[in-house]
Amino acid sequence: MRSLPALALALLFVAGCGGQDTQESAAAGDGRAADPANPATWVLPLQAYLPDAEQEDLLFDAIEQAKSACMKEFGFDYRPAEPLPDIGPSTLTDLRYGIHDRDVAATYGYKPAGDMRAYQEETRRLMEASALGPEEEAAMTGQREGSAVGAKLPEGGCGGEAYRRIYGSTDPLSTLAMDLSNQAYTKAQQAEPVREVFRSWSACMADSGYTYDEPMDAPNDPAFGAPTATPEEVATALADLTCRDEHKVAEVWFEEESRLQEQLAEKHVQELQQAGQVLEKALKAAARTTGSGS
């Protein structure tokens, strides 16, 4: 598939490096300064070591253009893959602690705003359009056996060549920042201040006739698995929001995770800074490849 290698690279890169904008925000200590009422605008400490959306797009485009140039050398007309359609959280903290937008919940329940069926159909179309023929697949992946251009292929094929062009080597990218972020997220749920608001939230939901132990149990309810929200899902989501707001679930959870992330960032600062240097070099290479000049 054309889109998968570049998408995988982008996701791996998210795990290891950091953007200047989020570094400045974290350094300024303005975690919720943008909008205290909107968790999507809050900034966690480890976001200082993760790329922002614009940087991810730049890296995606650069990898795809580099693959296209390499494939052309072997006689293949490879068109850069289109990014998959966007749906879901707009930032790392959007929906991290559960739903928070009453207008969205009133229409979509626990689902992100948008037409899930249309999203699934567009994703399917893009994946099918990205399918490579056997010779193209061999050139892209470096599978020399049975390939007419096998002996001439760079290590790892054009996918590997594109990766080296942007990142300087084929070494796996660090996942430390995302690993630590996930660790803090999980550990925060076990902290007593968070457990206390979870219990209060659960009791509040029970008063409205809903039986859930923790806030994330509700959106993960199998009863809400259909692409379109049912009236029951919407009603549950709205009751959920009322209880979340009343007991400050997101605020307490965010504060506890922030505290844990700060501790982990201090403990691993050297490794995280090294990952940030990888980002800086890759962004410069990506800018040269795409001609963005940034």
PDB file of N, CA and C in Angstrom, residues 9 36 41 66 86 130 181 186 188 283:
ATOM      1  N   LEU A   9       5.831   5.852   9.268  1.00  0.00           N
ATOM      2  CA  LEU A   9       6.960   6.702   9.629  1.00  0.00           C
ATOM      3  C   LEU A   9       6.500   7.900  10.433  1.00  0.00           C
ATOM      4  N   PRO A  36      -8.847  27.460  29.446  1.00  0.00           N
ATOM      5  CA  PRO A  36      -8.983  26.547  30.587  1.00  0.00           C
ATOM      6  C   PRO A  36     -10.182  25.614  30.488  1.00  0.00           C
ATOM      7  N   THR A  41      -6.819  22.321  24.140  1.00  0.00           N
ATOM      8  CA  THR A  41      -5.780  23.355  24.097  1.00  0.00           C
ATOM      9  C   THR A  41      -4.733  23.193  25.197  1.00  0.00           C
ATOM     10  N   ALA A  66      10.309  11.820  -1.795  1.00  0.00           N
ATOM     11  CA  ALA A  66      11.572  11.090  -1.932  1.00  0.00           C
ATOM     12  C   ALA A  66      11.335   9.692  -2.509  1.00  0.00           C
ATOM     13  N   ASP A  86      -8.729  13.126   7.975  1.00  0.00           N
ATOM     14  CA  ASP A  86      -8.631  13.434   9.395  1.00  0.00           C
ATOM     15  C   ASP A  86      -9.976  13.254  10.072  1.00  0.00           C
ATOM     16  N   SER A 130      -3.986   3.047  -3.394  1.00  0.00           N
ATOM     17  CA  SER A 130      -2.568   3.009  -3.055  1.00  0.00           C
ATOM     18  C   SER A 130      -1.915   1.658  -3.329  1.00  0.00           C
ATOM     19  N   SER A 181       4.884   9.143  27.866  1.00  0.00           N
ATOM     20  CA  SER A 181       3.566   9.770  27.905  1.00  0.00           C
ATOM     21  C   SER A 181       2.490   8.745  28.226  1.00  0.00           C
ATOM     22  N   THR A 186      -1.336   6.222  32.107  1.00  0.00           N
ATOM     23  CA  THR A 186      -1.861   5.057  32.817  1.00  0.00           C
ATOM     24  C   THR A 186      -1.653   5.175  34.322  1.00  0.00           C
ATOM     25  N   ALA A 188      -1.334   7.849  36.110  1.00  0.00           N
ATOM     26  CA  ALA A 188      -2.150   8.912  36.693  1.00  0.00           C
ATOM     27  C   ALA A 188      -3.525   8.391  37.098  1.00  0.00           C
ATOM     28  N   LEU A 283      13.625  17.718   9.865  1.00  0.00           N
ATOM     29  CA  LEU A 283      12.808  18.815   9.349  1.00  0.00           C
ATOM     30  C   LEU A 283      13.570  19.623   8.307  1.00  0.00           C
TER      31      LEU A 283
END
